[in-house]
Amino acid sequence: MPTLSQILPNNYEKKIADTVYGLRKIQYPDDMPLIYDWMHKEHVIPQWQLNEPMPKLLAYYEKMIVDDHQRLYFITINGRAVGYIEVYEAARDRVRLYYDIEAADMGFHILLGETDVVGKGYAKPIIRCLTDFIFQNSRARKVIVEPDSKNKPMSKILNALSYEPQGELDMPEKVAMLYFCYRDTFYNAQNTSPVSA
């Protein structure tokens, strides 16, 4: 029987204004050179800490790809891969140790790899589309995310997209801020279901 993450589509596109945002399932090992490049970028290293030699990165992602509680995607803007997303089932992830989960909760981790999209206003529509993608294709009542509590730009974006802070999580690698985004609250704020341009 397919898991909650396995039933997610391999591809997704949504046009907002004149820009097409998308998700494309990672192809392992073909996509690894680009992931390797991003993991060695200065703005990525502090958060992800995966600036490893290619053999170690291949071994790490081989395990990630076969782990059926998550799906890995490239983020695309007008067809160009600019970042990376992990969409995961919270009930089967270590995050379940930190809050009272609901069985259908879904979460994500996001990386913007290309430096020319960082800090240029793309993160908000990307997360908006990602949230819509999860709600459209799962029975999740809420989407969760747990960025570093020191990441103030992310906090501002999440608050603007109806993600509600729940409190700090003392995790081994960071002090995270846990956010919940409820399906009804998200679509009421967008004034539409699903997200439209």
PDB file of N, CA and C in Angstrom, residues 75-174:
ATOM      1  N   ILE A  75      12.774  22.398  -6.890  1.00  0.00           N
ATOM      2  CA  ILE A  75      11.913  23.559  -7.067  1.00  0.00           C
ATOM      3  C   ILE A  75      12.306  24.183  -8.399  1.00  0.00           C
ATOM      4  N   THR A  76      11.319  24.479  -9.246  1.00  0.00           N
ATOM      5  CA  THR A  76      11.623  25.113 -10.521  1.00  0.00           C
ATOM      6  C   THR A  76      10.921  26.463 -10.632  1.00  0.00           C
ATOM      7  N   ILE A  77      11.583  27.383 -11.297  1.00  0.00           N
ATOM      8  CA  ILE A  77      10.994  28.673 -11.649  1.00  0.00           C
ATOM      9  C   ILE A  77      11.131  28.817 -13.155  1.00  0.00           C
ATOM     10  N   ASN A  78       9.981  28.879 -13.835  1.00  0.00           N
ATOM     11  CA  ASN A  78       9.959  28.925 -15.306  1.00  0.00           C
ATOM     12  C   ASN A  78      10.806  27.803 -15.904  1.00  0.00           C
ATOM     13  N   GLY A  79      10.702  26.621 -15.288  1.00  0.00           N
ATOM     14  CA  GLY A  79      11.365  25.426 -15.793  1.00  0.00           C
ATOM     15  C   GLY A  79      12.791  25.213 -15.330  1.00  0.00           C
ATOM     16  N   ARG A  80      13.378  26.195 -14.674  1.00  0.00           N
ATOM     17  CA  ARG A  80      14.770  26.091 -14.218  1.00  0.00           C
ATOM     18  C   ARG A  80      14.810  25.625 -12.770  1.00  0.00           C
ATOM     19  N   ALA A  81      15.619  24.614 -12.487  1.00  0.00           N
ATOM     20  CA  ALA A  81      15.778  24.131 -11.110  1.00  0.00           C
ATOM     21  C   ALA A  81      16.579  25.146 -10.310  1.00  0.00           C
ATOM     22  N   VAL A  82      15.981  25.622  -9.203  1.00  0.00           N
ATOM     23  CA  VAL A  82      16.638  26.653  -8.385  1.00  0.00           C
ATOM     24  C   VAL A  82      16.793  26.235  -6.929  1.00  0.00           C
ATOM     25  N   GLY A  83      16.184  25.119  -6.558  1.00  0.00           N
ATOM     26  CA  GLY A  83      16.230  24.703  -5.163  1.00  0.00           C
ATOM     27  C   GLY A  83      15.690  23.302  -4.985  1.00  0.00           C
ATOM     28  N   TYR A  84      15.507  22.942  -3.750  1.00  0.00           N
ATOM     29  CA  TYR A  84      15.268  21.551  -3.373  1.00  0.00           C
ATOM     30  C   TYR A  84      14.299  21.513  -2.192  1.00  0.00           C
ATOM     31  N   ILE A  85      13.406  20.535  -2.212  1.00  0.00           N
ATOM     32  CA  ILE A  85      12.387  20.379  -1.166  1.00  0.00           C
ATOM     33  C   ILE A  85      12.339  18.921  -0.719  1.00  0.00           C
ATOM     34  N   GLU A  86      12.226  18.716   0.584  1.00  0.00           N
ATOM     35  CA  GLU A  86      11.894  17.403   1.136  1.00  0.00           C
ATOM     36  C   GLU A  86      10.500  17.515   1.743  1.00  0.00           C
ATOM     37  N   VAL A  87       9.556  16.759   1.218  1.00  0.00           N
ATOM     38  CA  VAL A  87       8.205  16.702   1.786  1.00  0.00           C
ATOM     39  C   VAL A  87       8.109  15.396   2.562  1.00  0.00           C
ATOM     40  N   TYR A  88       7.708  15.479   3.834  1.00  0.00           N
ATOM     41  CA  TYR A  88       7.749  14.275   4.667  1.00  0.00           C
ATOM     42  C   TYR A  88       6.476  14.091   5.493  1.00  0.00           C
ATOM     43  N   GLU A  89       6.264  12.843   5.895  1.00  0.00           N
ATOM     44  CA  GLU A  89       5.157  12.490   6.790  1.00  0.00           C
ATOM     45  C   GLU A  89       5.629  12.688   8.228  1.00  0.00           C
ATOM     46  N   ALA A  90       5.007  13.609   8.930  1.00  0.00           N
ATOM     47  CA  ALA A  90       5.463  13.945  10.282  1.00  0.00           C
ATOM     48  C   ALA A  90       5.376  12.759  11.235  1.00  0.00           C
ATOM     49  N   ALA A  91       4.357  11.930  11.085  1.00  0.00           N
ATOM     50  CA  ALA A  91       4.156  10.808  12.007  1.00  0.00           C
ATOM     51  C   ALA A  91       5.244   9.752  11.880  1.00  0.00           C
ATOM     52  N   ARG A  92       5.993   9.765  10.775  1.00  0.00           N
ATOM     53  CA  ARG A  92       7.062   8.792  10.564  1.00  0.00           C
ATOM     54  C   ARG A  92       8.431   9.462  10.531  1.00  0.00           C
ATOM     55  N   ASP A  93       8.493  10.687  11.001  1.00  0.00           N
ATOM     56  CA  ASP A  93       9.724  11.463  11.023  1.00  0.00           C
ATOM     57  C   ASP A  93      10.120  11.723  12.473  1.00  0.00           C
ATOM     58  N   ARG A  94      11.385  12.063  12.701  1.00  0.00           N
ATOM     59  CA  ARG A  94      11.832  12.321  14.079  1.00  0.00           C
ATOM     60  C   ARG A  94      11.108  13.497  14.707  1.00  0.00           C
ATOM     61  N   VAL A  95      10.510  14.372  13.894  1.00  0.00           N
ATOM     62  CA  VAL A  95       9.793  15.524  14.450  1.00  0.00           C
ATOM     63  C   VAL A  95       8.633  15.078  15.338  1.00  0.00           C
ATOM     64  N   ARG A  96       8.170  13.837  15.155  1.00  0.00           N
ATOM     65  CA  ARG A  96       7.072  13.329  15.997  1.00  0.00           C
ATOM     66  C   ARG A  96       7.463  13.268  17.472  1.00  0.00           C
ATOM     67  N   LEU A  97       8.755  13.288  17.749  1.00  0.00           N
ATOM     68  CA  LEU A  97       9.226  13.268  19.136  1.00  0.00           C
ATOM     69  C   LEU A  97       9.028  14.611  19.828  1.00  0.00           C
ATOM     70  N   TYR A  98       8.690  15.643  19.054  1.00  0.00           N
ATOM     71  CA  TYR A  98       8.696  17.001  19.587  1.00  0.00           C
ATOM     72  C   TYR A  98       7.320  17.649  19.710  1.00  0.00           C
ATOM     73  N   TYR A  99       6.275  17.026  19.176  1.00  0.00           N
ATOM     74  CA  TYR A  99       4.934  17.615  19.326  1.00  0.00           C
ATOM     75  C   TYR A  99       3.891  16.519  19.163  1.00  0.00           C
ATOM     76  N   ASP A 100       2.652  16.821  19.519  1.00  0.00           N
ATOM     77  CA  ASP A 100       1.551  15.857  19.418  1.00  0.00           C
ATOM     78  C   ASP A 100       1.050  15.823  17.977  1.00  0.00           C
ATOM     79  N   ILE A 101       1.501  14.834  17.252  1.00  0.00           N
ATOM     80  CA  ILE A 101       1.195  14.766  15.822  1.00  0.00           C
ATOM     81  C   ILE A 101      -0.216  14.250  15.576  1.00  0.00           C
ATOM     82  N   GLU A 102      -0.745  14.593  14.405  1.00  0.00           N
ATOM     83  CA  GLU A 102      -1.913  13.935  13.834  1.00  0.00           C
ATOM     84  C   GLU A 102      -1.399  13.032  12.724  1.00  0.00           C
ATOM     85  N   ALA A 103      -2.065  11.913  12.507  1.00  0.00           N
ATOM     86  CA  ALA A 103      -1.544  10.888  11.602  1.00  0.00           C
ATOM     87  C   ALA A 103      -1.265  11.403  10.190  1.00  0.00           C
ATOM     88  N   ALA A 104      -2.048  12.371   9.716  1.00  0.00           N
ATOM     89  CA  ALA A 104      -1.904  12.839   8.336  1.00  0.00           C
ATOM     90  C   ALA A 104      -1.044  14.094   8.199  1.00  0.00           C
ATOM     91  N   ASP A 105      -0.445  14.574   9.289  1.00  0.00           N
ATOM     92  CA  ASP A 105       0.394  15.778   9.210  1.00  0.00           C
ATOM     93  C   ASP A 105       1.520  15.587   8.192  1.00  0.00           C
ATOM     94  N   MET A 106       1.748  16.616   7.392  1.00  0.00           N
ATOM     95  CA  MET A 106       2.861  16.624   6.444  1.00  0.00           C
ATOM     96  C   MET A 106       3.750  17.824   6.748  1.00  0.00           C
ATOM     97  N   GLY A 107       5.052  17.679   6.486  1.00  0.00           N
ATOM     98  CA  GLY A 107       5.992  18.769   6.709  1.00  0.00           C
ATOM     99  C   GLY A 107       6.949  18.896   5.538  1.00  0.00           C
ATOM    100  N   PHE A 108       7.792  19.912   5.591  1.00  0.00           N
ATOM    101  CA  PHE A 108       8.779  20.074   4.523  1.00  0.00           C
ATOM    102  C   PHE A 108      10.030  20.779   5.028  1.00  0.00           C
ATOM    103  N   HIS A 109      11.132  20.533   4.308  1.00  0.00           N
ATOM    104  CA  HIS A 109      12.386  21.272   4.443  1.00  0.00           C
ATOM    105  C   HIS A 109      12.679  21.893   3.079  1.00  0.00           C
ATOM    106  N   ILE A 110      13.149  23.121   3.074  1.00  0.00           N
ATOM    107  CA  ILE A 110      13.360  23.838   1.813  1.00  0.00           C
ATOM    108  C   ILE A 110      14.779  24.387   1.729  1.00  0.00           C
ATOM    109  N   LEU A 111      15.338  24.315   0.527  1.00  0.00           N
ATOM    110  CA  LEU A 111      16.667  24.860   0.242  1.00  0.00           C
ATOM    111  C   LEU A 111      16.579  25.624  -1.071  1.00  0.00           C
ATOM    112  N   LEU A 112      16.927  26.896  -1.059  1.00  0.00           N
ATOM    113  CA  LEU A 112      17.097  27.650  -2.303  1.00  0.00           C
ATOM    114  C   LEU A 112      18.582  27.640  -2.629  1.00  0.00           C
ATOM    115  N   GLY A 113      18.935  26.961  -3.711  1.00  0.00           N
ATOM    116  CA  GLY A 113      20.340  26.738  -4.020  1.00  0.00           C
ATOM    117  C   GLY A 113      20.974  27.797  -4.893  1.00  0.00           C
ATOM    118  N   GLU A 114      20.220  28.293  -5.863  1.00  0.00           N
ATOM    119  CA  GLU A 114      20.775  29.269  -6.798  1.00  0.00           C
ATOM    120  C   GLU A 114      20.826  30.649  -6.145  1.00  0.00           C
ATOM    121  N   THR A 115      22.003  31.235  -6.114  1.00  0.00           N
ATOM    122  CA  THR A 115      22.193  32.492  -5.384  1.00  0.00           C
ATOM    123  C   THR A 115      21.371  33.638  -5.967  1.00  0.00           C
ATOM    124  N   ASP A 116      21.041  33.577  -7.256  1.00  0.00           N
ATOM    125  CA  ASP A 116      20.302  34.689  -7.856  1.00  0.00           C
ATOM    126  C   ASP A 116      18.813  34.688  -7.514  1.00  0.00           C
ATOM    127  N   VAL A 117      18.345  33.675  -6.781  1.00  0.00           N
ATOM    128  CA  VAL A 117      16.945  33.697  -6.330  1.00  0.00           C
ATOM    129  C   VAL A 117      16.829  33.925  -4.822  1.00  0.00           C
ATOM    130  N   VAL A 118      17.950  33.891  -4.119  1.00  0.00           N
ATOM    131  CA  VAL A 118      17.936  34.075  -2.663  1.00  0.00           C
ATOM    132  C   VAL A 118      17.722  35.553  -2.338  1.00  0.00           C
ATOM    133  N   GLY A 119      16.735  35.816  -1.483  1.00  0.00           N
ATOM    134  CA  GLY A 119      16.468  37.190  -1.071  1.00  0.00           C
ATOM    135  C   GLY A 119      15.843  38.062  -2.141  1.00  0.00           C
ATOM    136  N   LYS A 120      15.267  37.435  -3.176  1.00  0.00           N
ATOM    137  CA  LYS A 120      14.681  38.192  -4.289  1.00  0.00           C
ATOM    138  C   LYS A 120      13.154  38.089  -4.332  1.00  0.00           C
ATOM    139  N   GLY A 121      12.548  37.612  -3.241  1.00  0.00           N
ATOM    140  CA  GLY A 121      11.090  37.556  -3.192  1.00  0.00           C
ATOM    141  C   GLY A 121      10.473  36.275  -3.718  1.00  0.00           C
ATOM    142  N   TYR A 122      11.287  35.280  -4.031  1.00  0.00           N
ATOM    143  CA  TYR A 122      10.756  34.028  -4.569  1.00  0.00           C
ATOM    144  C   TYR A 122      10.295  33.051  -3.487  1.00  0.00           C
ATOM    145  N   ALA A 123      10.852  33.150  -2.295  1.00  0.00           N
ATOM    146  CA  ALA A 123      10.546  32.153  -1.258  1.00  0.00           C
ATOM    147  C   ALA A 123       9.062  32.133  -0.908  1.00  0.00           C
ATOM    148  N   LYS A 124       8.438  33.300  -0.826  1.00  0.00           N
ATOM    149  CA  LYS A 124       7.024  33.346  -0.439  1.00  0.00           C
ATOM    150  C   LYS A 124       6.120  32.634  -1.451  1.00  0.00           C
ATOM    151  N   PRO A 125       6.180  32.945  -2.754  1.00  0.00           N
ATOM    152  CA  PRO A 125       5.334  32.195  -3.685  1.00  0.00           C
ATOM    153  C   PRO A 125       5.696  30.719  -3.775  1.00  0.00           C
ATOM    154  N   ILE A 126       6.970  30.379  -3.590  1.00  0.00           N
ATOM    155  CA  ILE A 126       7.349  28.961  -3.598  1.00  0.00           C
ATOM    156  C   ILE A 126       6.675  28.228  -2.446  1.00  0.00           C
ATOM    157  N   ILE A 127       6.739  28.788  -1.244  1.00  0.00           N
ATOM    158  CA  ILE A 127       6.129  28.125  -0.082  1.00  0.00           C
ATOM    159  C   ILE A 127       4.609  28.124  -0.202  1.00  0.00           C
ATOM    160  N   ARG A 128       4.055  29.177  -0.767  1.00  0.00           N
ATOM    161  CA  ARG A 128       2.609  29.212  -1.018  1.00  0.00           C
ATOM    162  C   ARG A 128       2.200  28.055  -1.928  1.00  0.00           C
ATOM    163  N   CYS A 129       2.934  27.872  -3.036  1.00  0.00           N
ATOM    164  CA  CYS A 129       2.637  26.784  -3.973  1.00  0.00           C
ATOM    165  C   CYS A 129       2.880  25.421  -3.341  1.00  0.00           C
ATOM    166  N   LEU A 130       3.945  25.295  -2.576  1.00  0.00           N
ATOM    167  CA  LEU A 130       4.249  24.027  -1.917  1.00  0.00           C
ATOM    168  C   LEU A 130       3.142  23.637  -0.941  1.00  0.00           C
ATOM    169  N   THR A 131       2.667  24.606  -0.169  1.00  0.00           N
ATOM    170  CA  THR A 131       1.587  24.336   0.782  1.00  0.00           C
ATOM    171  C   THR A 131       0.336  23.889   0.042  1.00  0.00           C
ATOM    172  N   ASP A 132       0.014  24.572  -1.044  1.00  0.00           N
ATOM    173  CA  ASP A 132      -1.123  24.198  -1.879  1.00  0.00           C
ATOM    174  C   ASP A 132      -0.947  22.786  -2.439  1.00  0.00           C
ATOM    175  N   PHE A 133       0.249  22.474  -2.915  1.00  0.00           N
ATOM    176  CA  PHE A 133       0.558  21.150  -3.457  1.00  0.00           C
ATOM    177  C   PHE A 133       0.287  20.056  -2.423  1.00  0.00           C
ATOM    178  N   ILE A 134       0.734  20.274  -1.201  1.00  0.00           N
ATOM    179  CA  ILE A 134       0.538  19.267  -0.149  1.00  0.00           C
ATOM    180  C   ILE A 134      -0.943  19.107   0.170  1.00  0.00           C
ATOM    181  N   PHE A 135      -1.653  20.213   0.346  1.00  0.00           N
ATOM    182  CA  PHE A 135      -3.076  20.123   0.676  1.00  0.00           C
ATOM    183  C   PHE A 135      -3.889  19.509  -0.463  1.00  0.00           C
ATOM    184  N   GLN A 136      -3.548  19.835  -1.706  1.00  0.00           N
ATOM    185  CA  GLN A 136      -4.280  19.285  -2.851  1.00  0.00           C
ATOM    186  C   GLN A 136      -4.111  17.777  -2.972  1.00  0.00           C
ATOM    187  N   ASN A 137      -2.958  17.278  -2.567  1.00  0.00           N
ATOM    188  CA  ASN A 137      -2.601  15.892  -2.874  1.00  0.00           C
ATOM    189  C   ASN A 137      -2.446  15.001  -1.649  1.00  0.00           C
ATOM    190  N   SER A 138      -2.976  15.450  -0.523  1.00  0.00           N
ATOM    191  CA  SER A 138      -2.935  14.626   0.689  1.00  0.00           C
ATOM    192  C   SER A 138      -4.185  14.916   1.514  1.00  0.00           C
ATOM    193  N   ARG A 139      -4.371  14.142   2.566  1.00  0.00           N
ATOM    194  CA  ARG A 139      -5.499  14.420   3.462  1.00  0.00           C
ATOM    195  C   ARG A 139      -5.041  15.165   4.708  1.00  0.00           C
ATOM    196  N   ALA A 140      -3.862  15.779   4.623  1.00  0.00           N
ATOM    197  CA  ALA A 140      -3.338  16.540   5.764  1.00  0.00           C
ATOM    198  C   ALA A 140      -4.294  17.667   6.143  1.00  0.00           C
ATOM    199  N   ARG A 141      -4.568  17.785   7.429  1.00  0.00           N
ATOM    200  CA  ARG A 141      -5.331  18.924   7.946  1.00  0.00           C
ATOM    201  C   ARG A 141      -4.405  20.096   8.209  1.00  0.00           C
ATOM    202  N   LYS A 142      -3.108  19.764   8.420  1.00  0.00           N
ATOM    203  CA  LYS A 142      -2.135  20.841   8.607  1.00  0.00           C
ATOM    204  C   LYS A 142      -0.776  20.444   8.039  1.00  0.00           C
ATOM    205  N   VAL A 143      -0.029  21.475   7.657  1.00  0.00           N
ATOM    206  CA  VAL A 143       1.357  21.335   7.211  1.00  0.00           C
ATOM    207  C   VAL A 143       2.226  21.930   8.304  1.00  0.00           C
ATOM    208  N   ILE A 144       3.320  21.254   8.618  1.00  0.00           N
ATOM    209  CA  ILE A 144       4.224  21.750   9.653  1.00  0.00           C
ATOM    210  C   ILE A 144       5.584  22.073   9.050  1.00  0.00           C
ATOM    211  N   VAL A 145       6.281  22.976   9.709  1.00  0.00           N
ATOM    212  CA  VAL A 145       7.648  23.300   9.304  1.00  0.00           C
ATOM    213  C   VAL A 145       8.397  23.738  10.554  1.00  0.00           C
ATOM    214  N   GLU A 146       9.700  23.422  10.596  1.00  0.00           N
ATOM    215  CA  GLU A 146      10.476  23.726  11.809  1.00  0.00           C
ATOM    216  C   GLU A 146      11.826  24.332  11.446  1.00  0.00           C
ATOM    217  N   PRO A 147      11.810  25.590  10.947  1.00  0.00           N
ATOM    218  CA  PRO A 147      13.066  26.256  10.616  1.00  0.00           C
ATOM    219  C   PRO A 147      13.831  26.676  11.861  1.00  0.00           C
ATOM    220  N   ASP A 148      15.078  27.011  11.670  1.00  0.00           N
ATOM    221  CA  ASP A 148      15.880  27.567  12.758  1.00  0.00           C
ATOM    222  C   ASP A 148      15.180  28.808  13.305  1.00  0.00           C
ATOM    223  N   SER A 149      15.084  28.892  14.620  1.00  0.00           N
ATOM    224  CA  SER A 149      14.369  30.014  15.243  1.00  0.00           C
ATOM    225  C   SER A 149      15.037  31.356  14.959  1.00  0.00           C
ATOM    226  N   LYS A 150      16.313  31.330  14.553  1.00  0.00           N
ATOM    227  CA  LYS A 150      17.028  32.574  14.244  1.00  0.00           C
ATOM    228  C   LYS A 150      16.769  33.061  12.813  1.00  0.00           C
ATOM    229  N   ASN A 151      16.056  32.261  12.033  1.00  0.00           N
ATOM    230  CA  ASN A 151      15.805  32.605  10.630  1.00  0.00           C
ATOM    231  C   ASN A 151      14.613  33.565  10.536  1.00  0.00           C
ATOM    232  N   LYS A 152      14.878  34.846  10.754  1.00  0.00           N
ATOM    233  CA  LYS A 152      13.811  35.851  10.797  1.00  0.00           C
ATOM    234  C   LYS A 152      13.131  36.071   9.448  1.00  0.00           C
ATOM    235  N   PRO A 153      13.863  36.079   8.321  1.00  0.00           N
ATOM    236  CA  PRO A 153      13.166  36.218   7.033  1.00  0.00           C
ATOM    237  C   PRO A 153      12.152  35.102   6.792  1.00  0.00           C
ATOM    238  N   MET A 154      12.516  33.854   7.147  1.00  0.00           N
ATOM    239  CA  MET A 154      11.579  32.742   6.990  1.00  0.00           C
ATOM    240  C   MET A 154      10.368  32.929   7.893  1.00  0.00           C
ATOM    241  N   SER A 155      10.592  33.381   9.104  1.00  0.00           N
ATOM    242  CA  SER A 155       9.495  33.630  10.041  1.00  0.00           C
ATOM    243  C   SER A 155       8.495  34.620   9.459  1.00  0.00           C
ATOM    244  N   LYS A 156       8.989  35.673   8.854  1.00  0.00           N
ATOM    245  CA  LYS A 156       8.124  36.694   8.256  1.00  0.00           C
ATOM    246  C   LYS A 156       7.283  36.111   7.121  1.00  0.00           C
ATOM    247  N   ILE A 157       7.909  35.292   6.281  1.00  0.00           N
ATOM    248  CA  ILE A 157       7.204  34.663   5.161  1.00  0.00           C
ATOM    249  C   ILE A 157       6.132  33.706   5.667  1.00  0.00           C
ATOM    250  N   LEU A 158       6.493  32.863   6.629  1.00  0.00           N
ATOM    251  CA  LEU A 158       5.541  31.887   7.152  1.00  0.00           C
ATOM    252  C   LEU A 158       4.343  32.574   7.797  1.00  0.00           C
ATOM    253  N   ASN A 159       4.598  33.611   8.568  1.00  0.00           N
ATOM    254  CA  ASN A 159       3.494  34.347   9.195  1.00  0.00           C
ATOM    255  C   ASN A 159       2.548  34.923   8.143  1.00  0.00           C
ATOM    256  N   ALA A 160       3.096  35.405   7.039  1.00  0.00           N
ATOM    257  CA  ALA A 160       2.286  35.991   5.969  1.00  0.00           C
ATOM    258  C   ALA A 160       1.453  34.945   5.236  1.00  0.00           C
ATOM    259  N   LEU A 161       1.848  33.674   5.340  1.00  0.00           N
ATOM    260  CA  LEU A 161       1.148  32.592   4.638  1.00  0.00           C
ATOM    261  C   LEU A 161       0.289  31.747   5.575  1.00  0.00           C
ATOM    262  N   SER A 162      -0.086  32.312   6.720  1.00  0.00           N
ATOM    263  CA  SER A 162      -0.990  31.655   7.682  1.00  0.00           C
ATOM    264  C   SER A 162      -0.347  30.513   8.453  1.00  0.00           C
ATOM    265  N   TYR A 163       0.980  30.470   8.506  1.00  0.00           N
ATOM    266  CA  TYR A 163       1.670  29.528   9.385  1.00  0.00           C
ATOM    267  C   TYR A 163       1.734  30.150  10.778  1.00  0.00           C
ATOM    268  N   GLU A 164       1.318  29.379  11.773  1.00  0.00           N
ATOM    269  CA  GLU A 164       1.209  29.898  13.135  1.00  0.00           C
ATOM    270  C   GLU A 164       2.316  29.316  14.014  1.00  0.00           C
ATOM    271  N   PRO A 165       3.129  30.174  14.668  1.00  0.00           N
ATOM    272  CA  PRO A 165       4.197  29.666  15.538  1.00  0.00           C
ATOM    273  C   PRO A 165       3.632  28.949  16.753  1.00  0.00           C
ATOM    274  N   GLN A 166       4.236  27.797  17.080  1.00  0.00           N
ATOM    275  CA  GLN A 166       3.764  26.972  18.196  1.00  0.00           C
ATOM    276  C   GLN A 166       4.728  26.954  19.371  1.00  0.00           C
ATOM    277  N   GLY A 167       5.952  27.419  19.161  1.00  0.00           N
ATOM    278  CA  GLY A 167       6.958  27.388  20.217  1.00  0.00           C
ATOM    279  C   GLY A 167       8.251  26.775  19.718  1.00  0.00           C
ATOM    280  N   GLU A 168       9.283  26.934  20.514  1.00  0.00           N
ATOM    281  CA  GLU A 168      10.608  26.455  20.125  1.00  0.00           C
ATOM    282  C   GLU A 168      10.780  24.967  20.414  1.00  0.00           C
ATOM    283  N   LEU A 169      11.578  24.316  19.558  1.00  0.00           N
ATOM    284  CA  LEU A 169      11.951  22.910  19.729  1.00  0.00           C
ATOM    285  C   LEU A 169      13.462  22.853  19.903  1.00  0.00           C
ATOM    286  N   ASP A 170      13.911  22.228  20.965  1.00  0.00           N
ATOM    287  CA  ASP A 170      15.346  22.095  21.217  1.00  0.00           C
ATOM    288  C   ASP A 170      15.838  20.820  20.544  1.00  0.00           C
ATOM    289  N   MET A 171      16.263  20.939  19.279  1.00  0.00           N
ATOM    290  CA  MET A 171      16.716  19.799  18.489  1.00  0.00           C
ATOM    291  C   MET A 171      18.239  19.717  18.563  1.00  0.00           C
ATOM    292  N   PRO A 172      18.822  18.543  18.272  1.00  0.00           N
ATOM    293  CA  PRO A 172      20.277  18.399  18.417  1.00  0.00           C
ATOM    294  C   PRO A 172      21.082  19.403  17.605  1.00  0.00           C
ATOM    295  N   GLU A 173      20.626  19.711  16.388  1.00  0.00           N
ATOM    296  CA  GLU A 173      21.416  20.567  15.500  1.00  0.00           C
ATOM    297  C   GLU A 173      20.970  22.024  15.486  1.00  0.00           C
ATOM    298  N   LYS A 174      19.844  22.326  16.143  1.00  0.00           N
ATOM    299  CA  LYS A 174      19.339  23.704  16.107  1.00  0.00           C
ATOM    300  C   LYS A 174      18.244  23.875  17.148  1.00  0.00           C
TER     301      LYS A 174
END
